[in-house]
Coordinates of C-alpha atoms in Angstrom, one line a residue:
X959 CA 0.1 0.0 0.0
X960 CA 1.3 3.5 -1.1
X961 CA 2.3 5.7 1.6
X962 CA -0.5 8.7 1.8
X963 CA 1.6 11.9 1.9
X964 CA -1.3 13.5 2.8
X965 CA -1.7 12.5 6.3
X966 CA -2.1 14.5 9.5
X967 CA -3.4 17.2 6.7
X968 CA -6.0 19.3 7.9
X969 CA -9.2 19.7 5.3
X970 CA -9.3 22.9 5.0
X971 CA -6.2 26.2 5.1
X972 CA -5.9 30.0 4.4
X973 CA -3.8 29.6 2.0
X974 CA -2.5 26.5 -0.6
X975 CA 0.5 27.3 -2.0
X976 CA 1.0 24.5 -5.3
X977 CA 5.1 24.3 -6.1
X978 CA 8.4 25.2 -3.6
X979 CA 10.1 27.3 -6.2
X980 CA 11.7 30.2 -4.6
X981 CA 8.0 32.5 -5.5
X982 CA 6.1 29.6 -3.5
X983 CA 8.8 29.7 -0.3
X984 CA 9.0 33.2 -0.1
X985 CA 5.1 33.7 -0.8
X986 CA 4.0 30.8 1.9
X987 CA 6.4 32.3 4.3
X988 CA 5.5 36.2 4.0
X989 CA 1.7 34.8 4.3
X990 CA 2.6 32.4 7.8
X991 CA 4.1 35.6 9.2
X992 CA 0.8 37.6 8.8
X993 CA -0.6 35.3 10.4
X994 CA -2.1 32.8 8.1
X995 CA -2.5 28.8 8.0
X996 CA -0.7 27.7 5.2
X997 CA -0.2 24.2 3.5
X998 CA 2.9 24.2 0.9
X999 CA 2.4 21.2 -1.7
X1000 CA 5.4 20.1 -4.2
X1001 CA 5.2 17.3 -6.6
X1002 CA 8.7 16.6 -6.6
X1003 CA 11.2 14.1 -3.6
X1004 CA 12.3 17.8 -2.4
X1005 CA 11.7 21.3 -2.4
X1006 CA 13.3 24.3 -4.4
X1007 CA 12.2 24.1 -7.7
X1008 CA 14.8 25.0 -10.2
X1009 CA 16.9 26.0 -7.1
X1010 CA 17.7 23.0 -5.6
X1011 CA 20.7 20.3 -6.2
X1012 CA 20.9 16.2 -6.1
X1013 CA 24.3 14.7 -4.9
X1014 CA 26.0 11.6 -6.7
X1015 CA 28.7 9.4 -5.2
X1016 CA 31.8 10.6 -4.5
X1017 CA 30.5 13.0 -2.2
X1018 CA 29.5 15.4 -5.3
X1019 CA 27.0 17.8 -4.7
X1020 CA 25.6 19.5 -8.1
X1021 CA 23.7 22.9 -7.9
X1022 CA 21.4 22.5 -10.9
X1023 CA 22.5 25.5 -12.7
X1024 CA 24.3 28.4 -12.6
X1025 CA 23.2 30.3 -9.7
X1026 CA 23.9 34.0 -9.6
X1027 CA 22.3 37.1 -8.7
X1028 CA 22.6 41.0 -8.0
X1029 CA 22.9 42.5 -4.5
X1030 CA 19.3 43.3 -3.6
X1031 CA 19.2 39.8 -2.8
X1032 CA 20.5 40.1 0.1
X1033 CA 18.6 43.0 1.7
X1034 CA 15.6 40.5 0.1
X1035 CA 16.4 37.7 2.4
X1036 CA 16.5 39.9 4.8
X1037 CA 13.9 41.7 5.3
X1038 CA 11.2 37.7 4.2
X1039 CA 13.5 35.3 5.2
X1040 CA 16.2 35.6 7.7
X1041 CA 19.8 37.9 8.6
X1042 CA 21.4 34.2 9.0
X1043 CA 20.1 33.8 5.0
X1044 CA 20.9 37.1 4.3
X1045 CA 24.9 36.7 5.7
X1046 CA 25.6 33.5 3.4
X1047 CA 24.9 35.9 0.3
X1048 CA 28.7 36.6 -1.4
X1049 CA 29.8 38.2 -4.4
X1050 CA 31.9 36.3 -7.4
X1051 CA 34.7 38.3 -7.8
X1052 CA 35.7 37.0 -11.2
X1053 CA 33.3 37.2 -14.1
X1054 CA 35.4 35.7 -17.2
X1055 CA 34.4 36.6 -20.9
X1056 CA 36.3 34.1 -23.7
X1057 CA 35.7 34.3 -27.1
X1058 CA 37.5 35.8 -30.7
X1059 CA 36.7 39.3 -30.0
X1060 CA 37.6 39.1 -25.9
X1061 CA 39.4 38.0 -23.1
X1062 CA 37.8 39.9 -20.3
X1063 CA 38.0 39.6 -16.4
X1064 CA 35.5 41.5 -14.6
X1065 CA 33.4 42.2 -10.9
X1066 CA 30.8 42.9 -13.0
X1067 CA 30.1 45.8 -11.2
X1068 CA 29.1 49.4 -12.3
X1069 CA 32.7 50.7 -11.8
X1070 CA 34.8 48.1 -13.2
X1071 CA 32.7 47.2 -16.1
X1072 CA 32.8 50.7 -17.0
X1073 CA 36.7 50.2 -16.5
X1074 CA 36.8 47.1 -18.9
X1075 CA 34.1 49.4 -21.8
X1076 CA 36.3 52.6 -21.9
X1077 CA 40.1 50.9 -21.3
X1078 CA 39.5 47.6 -23.4
X1079 CA 36.5 48.8 -25.9
X1080 CA 37.7 52.5 -26.3
X1081 CA 34.3 53.9 -25.4
X1082 CA 34.0 57.3 -23.9
X1083 CA 33.2 57.1 -20.1
X1084 CA 30.5 59.7 -20.4
X1085 CA 28.9 57.6 -23.0
X1086 CA 29.0 54.7 -21.1
X1087 CA 27.5 56.5 -17.9
X1088 CA 24.5 57.5 -20.0
X1089 CA 24.1 54.2 -21.3
X1090 CA 23.9 53.2 -18.3
X1091 CA 20.9 56.4 -16.9
X1092 CA 19.3 55.8 -19.5
X1093 CA 18.7 52.1 -18.2
X1094 CA 18.0 52.6 -15.0
X1095 CA 15.5 55.6 -15.7
X1096 CA 13.6 52.8 -17.7
X1097 CA 10.1 51.8 -15.9
X1098 CA 7.9 49.0 -16.8
X1099 CA 5.1 51.4 -17.0
X1100 CA 6.4 53.0 -20.0
X1101 CA 5.1 51.5 -23.1
X1102 CA 8.4 51.3 -25.8
X1103 CA 8.3 49.7 -28.4
X1104 CA 12.2 49.4 -28.9
X1105 CA 13.9 45.9 -28.9
X1106 CA 16.7 45.1 -26.7
X1107 CA 19.1 44.7 -30.1
X1108 CA 17.5 48.2 -31.6
X1109 CA 18.7 50.1 -27.9
X1110 CA 21.9 48.4 -28.3
X1111 CA 22.5 49.7 -32.4
X1112 CA 21.1 53.2 -31.3
X1113 CA 23.7 53.3 -28.5
X1114 CA 26.8 51.4 -29.9
X1115 CA 26.0 51.3 -33.4
X1116 CA 27.6 48.9 -35.6
X1117 CA 30.1 47.7 -32.2
X1118 CA 29.0 43.7 -31.9
X1119 CA 31.8 42.9 -29.3
X1120 CA 30.7 45.7 -27.2
X1121 CA 27.3 44.4 -27.7
X1122 CA 28.2 41.0 -27.2
X1123 CA 30.0 41.6 -23.5
X1124 CA 26.7 43.5 -22.8
X1125 CA 23.9 41.0 -23.8
X1126 CA 25.7 37.6 -23.2
X1127 CA 25.6 37.8 -19.2
X1128 CA 21.5 38.8 -19.5
X1129 CA 21.1 35.6 -22.4
X1130 CA 22.2 33.1 -19.6
X1131 CA 20.5 34.9 -16.7
X1132 CA 16.2 34.9 -17.7
X1133 CA 16.9 33.4 -22.0
X1134 CA 16.2 37.3 -23.1
X1135 CA 17.0 37.6 -26.8
X1136 CA 18.1 40.8 -29.0
X1137 CA 14.4 41.3 -30.4
X1138 CA 13.2 41.0 -26.6
X1139 CA 11.7 44.8 -24.9
X1140 CA 14.2 46.8 -24.4
X1141 CA 13.0 46.9 -21.0
X1142 CA 13.1 43.0 -20.3
X1143 CA 17.3 43.9 -21.0
X1144 CA 17.0 47.2 -18.6
X1145 CA 15.8 46.4 -15.3
X1146 CA 17.5 43.0 -15.7
X1147 CA 20.9 44.4 -16.4
X1148 CA 20.6 47.6 -13.5
X1149 CA 20.0 45.1 -11.1
X1150 CA 22.7 43.6 -11.6
X1151 CA 25.2 46.2 -12.6
X1152 CA 25.1 47.9 -9.0
X1153 CA 27.6 45.6 -7.0
X1154 CA 28.2 42.8 -9.2
X1155 CA 26.6 38.9 -9.0
X1156 CA 26.4 37.1 -6.1
X1157 CA 25.4 33.7 -4.6
X1158 CA 24.7 31.8 -2.0
X1159 CA 27.9 30.9 0.1
X1160 CA 27.2 26.9 1.0
X1161 CA 24.9 25.8 -2.0
X1162 CA 21.3 25.5 -3.2
X1163 CA 21.2 22.9 -0.4
X1164 CA 22.0 24.6 2.3
X1165 CA 19.6 27.7 1.2
X1166 CA 17.0 25.5 0.9
X1167 CA 17.5 23.4 4.4
X1168 CA 17.4 27.3 5.9
X1169 CA 13.9 28.0 4.0
X1170 CA 12.6 25.0 5.4
X1171 CA 13.4 25.7 8.7
X1172 CA 12.0 29.1 8.4
X1173 CA 8.7 28.4 7.5
X1174 CA 8.3 25.4 9.6
X1175 CA 8.9 27.7 12.5
X1176 CA 6.5 30.0 11.1
X1177 CA 3.7 26.8 11.3
X1178 CA 3.7 26.5 7.3
X1179 CA 2.4 22.4 6.7
X1180 CA 5.2 21.4 4.1
X1181 CA 4.3 18.5 2.2
X1182 CA 7.0 16.8 -1.2
X1183 CA 5.5 14.5 -3.2
X1184 CA 2.2 15.3 -2.8
X1185 CA 1.4 16.1 -7.0
X1186 CA -2.0 18.8 -7.1
X1187 CA -4.0 17.7 -10.2
X1188 CA -6.8 19.4 -10.3
X1189 CA -7.3 23.3 -8.8
X1190 CA -10.7 24.0 -7.3
X1191 CA -13.8 26.2 -8.8
X1192 CA -17.0 26.5 -7.3
X1193 CA -19.6 29.1 -8.4
X1194 CA -20.5 31.2 -5.1
X1195 CA -22.9 34.1 -5.3
X1196 CA -23.2 33.6 -8.7
X1197 CA -19.5 34.3 -9.5
X1198 CA -17.0 31.5 -9.6
X1199 CA -14.4 31.3 -7.4
X1200 CA -10.9 28.9 -6.6
X1201 CA -11.7 27.3 -3.3
X1202 CA -8.7 24.3 -2.7
X1203 CA -7.1 22.2 -4.6
X1204 CA -7.7 18.3 -5.6
X1205 CA -4.3 16.0 -5.1
X1206 CA -3.8 12.7 -6.7
X1207 CA -6.2 10.1 -5.2
X1208 CA -8.9 12.8 -4.9
X1209 CA -8.0 14.0 -2.1
X1210 CA -9.9 17.4 -1.6
X1211 CA -7.9 20.3 0.1
X1212 CA -10.3 23.3 0.9
X1213 CA -8.8 27.1 1.4
X1214 CA -9.6 30.6 1.0
X1215 CA -7.2 31.3 -1.3
X1216 CA -4.7 29.6 -4.2
X1217 CA -0.9 30.8 -5.3
X1218 CA 0.3 28.5 -7.7
X1219 CA 4.0 28.3 -8.0
X1220 CA 3.3 26.4 -11.5
X1221 CA 4.1 27.7 -14.6
X1222 CA 1.4 30.2 -15.6
X1223 CA -0.1 28.5 -18.4
X1224 CA -0.4 25.4 -16.4
X1225 CA -1.6 27.2 -13.9
X1226 CA -4.1 28.5 -16.2
X1227 CA -5.1 25.4 -18.4
X1228 CA -3.9 22.4 -17.0
X1229 CA -5.3 22.8 -13.1
X1230 CA -7.5 25.4 -13.5
X1231 CA -8.8 25.1 -16.2
X1232 CA -10.0 26.9 -19.4
X1233 CA -13.7 26.9 -19.2
X1234 CA -12.9 29.4 -15.6
X1235 CA -11.5 32.2 -17.8
X1236 CA -13.0 34.5 -20.1
X1237 CA -13.1 34.6 -23.4
X1238 CA -10.8 37.2 -23.7
X1239 CA -8.7 36.6 -21.2
X1240 CA -7.7 32.8 -21.7
X1241 CA -7.2 33.8 -25.5
X1242 CA -4.1 35.8 -23.7
X1243 CA -3.0 33.5 -21.9
X1244 CA -2.8 30.8 -24.9
X1245 CA -0.7 33.7 -27.0
X1246 CA 1.6 33.8 -24.3
X1247 CA 5.2 32.7 -25.2
X1248 CA 7.3 29.7 -23.1
X1249 CA 10.9 31.0 -22.9
X1250 CA 13.7 29.3 -24.1
X1251 CA 15.2 26.4 -21.3
X1252 CA 18.8 25.6 -20.8
X1253 CA 21.3 21.7 -20.7
X1254 CA 23.4 21.5 -18.2
X1255 CA 26.7 18.9 -17.9
X1256 CA 28.2 18.5 -13.8
X1257 CA 31.7 17.1 -13.6
X1258 CA 32.7 16.2 -10.2
X1259 CA 36.4 16.4 -9.2
X1260 CA 38.1 13.7 -7.8
X1261 CA 38.2 13.6 -4.0
X1262 CA 41.9 15.1 -3.4
X1263 CA 41.7 16.8 -6.4
X1264 CA 41.8 20.3 -7.3
X1265 CA 41.2 22.6 -10.2
X1266 CA 43.0 25.8 -10.8
X1267 CA 41.3 29.4 -10.6
X1268 CA 39.7 29.6 -14.5
X1269 CA 36.7 32.4 -12.8
X1270 CA 33.8 32.2 -11.0
X1271 CA 31.3 32.5 -14.0
X1272 CA 32.9 31.7 -17.5
X1273 CA 31.1 32.9 -20.4
X1274 CA 32.8 31.2 -23.5
X1275 CA 31.6 30.5 -27.2
X1276 CA 33.4 29.8 -30.3
X1277 CA 31.5 31.8 -32.6
X1278 CA 32.2 35.0 -34.3
X1279 CA 30.1 37.7 -32.8
X1280 CA 27.0 37.3 -30.0
X1281 CA 23.5 35.6 -32.0
X1282 CA 20.5 35.3 -29.8
X1283 CA 19.7 32.5 -32.7
X1284 CA 23.3 30.9 -32.4
X1285 CA 22.5 30.8 -28.3
X1286 CA 20.2 28.5 -28.7
X1287 CA 21.2 26.4 -31.6
X1288 CA 21.1 22.4 -30.8
X1289 CA 24.7 22.5 -31.9
X1290 CA 25.8 26.1 -30.0
X1291 CA 29.7 26.6 -29.5
X1292 CA 28.2 29.0 -27.1
X1293 CA 28.2 28.2 -22.8
X1294 CA 28.6 28.9 -19.7
X1295 CA 30.8 27.5 -16.6
X1296 CA 30.5 28.0 -12.8
X1297 CA 32.8 26.6 -11.6
X1298 CA 32.0 25.5 -7.2
X1299 CA 35.7 26.3 -5.0
X1300 CA 35.8 25.0 -1.5
X1301 CA 35.2 28.3 -0.8
X1302 CA 31.9 28.5 -2.8
X1303 CA 30.1 24.9 -0.7
X1304 CA 32.5 24.5 2.4
X1305 CA 32.7 21.8 3.6
X1306 CA 32.5 19.9 0.3
X1307 CA 35.9 18.4 -0.7
X1308 CA 35.5 18.0 -4.2
X1309 CA 35.4 20.9 -6.1
X1310 CA 32.3 20.6 -8.8
X1311 CA 32.1 22.4 -12.3
X1312 CA 28.3 22.9 -14.3
X1313 CA 28.7 23.4 -18.0
X1314 CA 25.2 25.6 -18.9
X1315 CA 23.9 26.7 -22.8
X1316 CA 20.8 27.5 -23.8
X1317 CA 18.9 25.5 -25.8
X1318 CA 15.2 25.1 -27.6
X1319 CA 12.6 21.9 -25.8
X1320 CA 11.4 21.3 -29.4
X1321 CA 14.9 19.9 -30.3
X1322 CA 14.8 17.7 -27.3
X1323 CA 11.6 16.2 -27.4
X1324 CA 11.8 14.8 -31.4
X1325 CA 14.3 12.3 -30.4
X1326 CA 14.0 8.5 -30.1
X1327 CA 15.4 7.1 -26.5
X1328 CA 18.4 6.1 -28.5
X1329 CA 18.9 9.1 -30.3
X1330 CA 18.0 11.1 -27.2
X1331 CA 21.1 9.4 -25.5
X1332 CA 23.4 10.0 -28.0
X1333 CA 22.7 13.7 -27.9
X1334 CA 23.2 13.9 -24.4
X1335 CA 26.7 11.9 -25.3
X1336 CA 28.0 14.5 -27.4
X1337 CA 26.8 17.1 -25.0
X1338 CA 28.6 16.2 -22.5
X1339 CA 32.0 15.5 -24.0
X1340 CA 31.7 19.1 -26.6
X1341 CA 31.4 20.4 -23.1
X1342 CA 34.2 18.7 -21.0
X1343 CA 36.3 19.5 -24.4
X1344 CA 35.6 22.8 -24.8
X1345 CA 36.2 22.7 -20.2
X1346 CA 39.7 21.2 -21.4
X1347 CA 41.1 24.2 -23.4
X1348 CA 41.2 26.1 -19.6
X1349 CA 41.9 23.6 -17.8
X1350 CA 44.1 21.2 -19.5
X1351 CA 44.4 17.4 -18.2
X1352 CA 41.1 18.4 -15.8
X1353 CA 39.3 15.0 -18.2
X1354 CA 41.7 12.6 -15.6
X1355 CA 39.9 14.1 -12.6
X1356 CA 37.0 14.0 -13.4
X1357 CA 34.8 10.9 -11.4
X1358 CA 31.1 11.8 -12.4
X1359 CA 29.8 13.5 -15.4
X1360 CA 26.2 14.0 -15.9
X1361 CA 23.8 16.2 -18.5
X1362 CA 20.7 17.3 -18.6
X1363 CA 18.3 18.5 -20.7
X1364 CA 15.1 20.4 -21.7
X1365 CA 13.2 17.5 -21.4
X1366 CA 14.7 16.7 -17.8
X1367 CA 13.7 19.8 -16.3
X1368 CA 10.1 19.0 -17.7
X1369 CA 9.7 15.8 -16.2
X1370 CA 11.0 17.4 -12.4
X1371 CA 9.2 20.8 -12.6
X1372 CA 6.1 19.6 -15.1
X1373 CA 6.9 23.6 -16.6
X1374 CA 6.0 23.2 -20.4
X1375 CA 8.0 23.0 -22.7
X1376 CA 10.7 22.1 -20.3
X1377 CA 11.3 26.3 -20.0
X1378 CA 14.2 27.3 -17.5
X1379 CA 13.0 30.8 -18.2
X1380 CA 9.2 31.2 -18.1
X1381 CA 7.8 33.6 -20.0
X1382 CA 8.1 36.0 -22.7
X1383 CA 7.4 39.7 -21.1
X1384 CA 3.4 39.6 -22.2
X1385 CA 3.5 36.4 -19.6
X1386 CA 3.8 39.3 -16.7
X1387 CA 0.2 41.1 -17.3
X1388 CA -1.4 37.0 -18.1
X1389 CA -0.2 36.7 -14.6
X1390 CA -0.6 39.7 -12.5
X1391 CA -4.4 39.6 -13.7
X1392 CA -5.6 36.3 -13.1
X1393 CA -7.1 37.0 -9.9
X1394 CA -9.0 39.4 -11.6
X1395 CA -10.1 37.1 -13.6
X1396 CA -10.7 33.7 -11.4
X1397 CA -11.2 35.2 -7.8
X1398 CA -9.3 32.9 -5.0
X1399 CA -6.6 32.0 -7.6
X1400 CA -3.4 33.7 -7.3
X1401 CA 0.3 33.3 -9.5
X1402 CA 3.6 33.4 -8.9
X1403 CA 6.6 32.2 -10.6
X1404 CA 8.5 33.0 -13.8
X1405 CA 7.4 35.1 -15.8
X1406 CA 7.6 37.8 -18.0
X1407 CA 12.0 37.8 -18.1
X1408 CA 12.0 40.3 -15.3
X1409 CA 10.5 38.3 -12.9
X1410 CA 12.8 35.8 -13.6
X1411 CA 15.6 34.4 -11.7
X1412 CA 16.1 33.6 -8.2
X1413 CA 15.6 37.8 -6.9
X1414 CA 13.0 37.9 -9.6
X1415 CA 10.8 35.1 -8.1
X1416 CA 11.4 35.8 -5.0
X1417 CA 9.8 39.6 -5.2
X1418 CA 7.1 39.0 -7.1
X1419 CA 6.7 35.8 -4.4
X1420 CA 6.1 38.7 -1.7
X1421 CA 4.2 41.2 -3.9
X1422 CA 1.3 38.6 -4.5
X1423 CA 1.6 37.1 -0.9
X1424 CA 0.6 40.7 0.2
X1425 CA -2.2 40.6 -2.3
X1426 CA -3.7 37.3 -1.3
X1427 CA -3.3 39.2 2.5
X1428 CA -5.6 42.0 1.3
X1429 CA -8.1 39.6 -0.1
X1430 CA -8.2 37.2 3.2
X1431 CA -8.8 40.3 5.2
X1432 CA -11.6 41.7 2.8
X1433 CA -13.1 38.2 3.2
X1434 CA -12.9 38.6 7.3
X1435 CA -17.1 39.3 8.7
X1436 CA -17.2 42.3 10.3
X1437 CA -17.2 42.2 14.3
X1438 CA -20.3 43.6 15.9
X1439 CA -20.0 45.3 18.7
X1440 CA -21.4 43.1 21.1
X1441 CA -18.7 40.7 19.5
X1442 CA -15.8 42.8 20.2
X1443 CA -17.0 43.1 23.5

């Protein structure tokens, strides 16, 4: 008889959170601290969504992807999580770009990036500052049709090398392209450009462990291995409202509000059901474009061996110039190495390296099982050959190699088309309007490029949790004078 992972769970809560990505975890924590009874359900065997990890023999602990985020993460974690979590966020000092146009080391701060653009690329300091100031002044509510490619050409006409230095790290961070709205580039780049790139010292396993500890301290009911099959929708006073979930196996758990951390299209089309939304909104949801995905290759260094310092994040490519199409190509030569040295994950002896490249779900989905195995082996070998250029002889030091693709992401997250970067820009509006179209249902996840990455999803979780708190407060019955006595 199968174990009942919902054993002991109540039949009703104030809020049910579907999914444990950083948006779901943070939303649950904010709501619990506001005094609401919260149940969080995760279908996977561990929490964290894409901010997760896995272990392999040889003592290896792998973060599933490269993780770098702006300094604002410190403030958000201190305010909405704990000082201990915030204090473990450290700067990555060596960001490196190696391609036919450059070999550049930078701390990725505004000051140092300016130095590189002036000294290495010959730009006037005043013009670089003008570009930064323009980005900083961009507003989400401005109706600016300009694309990122058009903006970069306007500021740096004909300078493909400059565009590459400016665009490449953001493309890896959120899957954006030169054809996406300039606002999606401006907001994300400006966030990073303040004080550089940061990471969590100790790895995703330590971070998520501390978050789960805090959630339990705040009385959140947490359950893994629970797949939500359906959001419960009923008609109250002539209006459809979300009022709970149906788990796999048929268990119904009611709630006054549901926060979905699943992808926005999964939330609307699969969980809530298309029949529960107005036709115009449904059309907008169906039209939302899924962002691209990524592939990873995980290299574990043998215990007792070490590797030289080649940079913390190393953006590499053999392509002559930056190309959004080449970056997503099935045979791309563009990949980023995220290197976990002993000081990145204290207490873990073997070093690890994660190679990441952008990718398209369709390229991997169409393969047969035999073809899929062949292409994964190719991906591993090409990534290893690329790594050997920076660490000669590294092949002999590796005792574990493994690859993940968009199909892997789909399997473990259920994200539509296996996306690692959520949706394109239009997805944010659909996500933000969800509770207006189906009261009681909210969404916090990677949408619109802006609300992607660790900082974006944490902050979006906070924004949506505050909306839910306001909604729940409005539902409370007004006390009479006698009741107050």
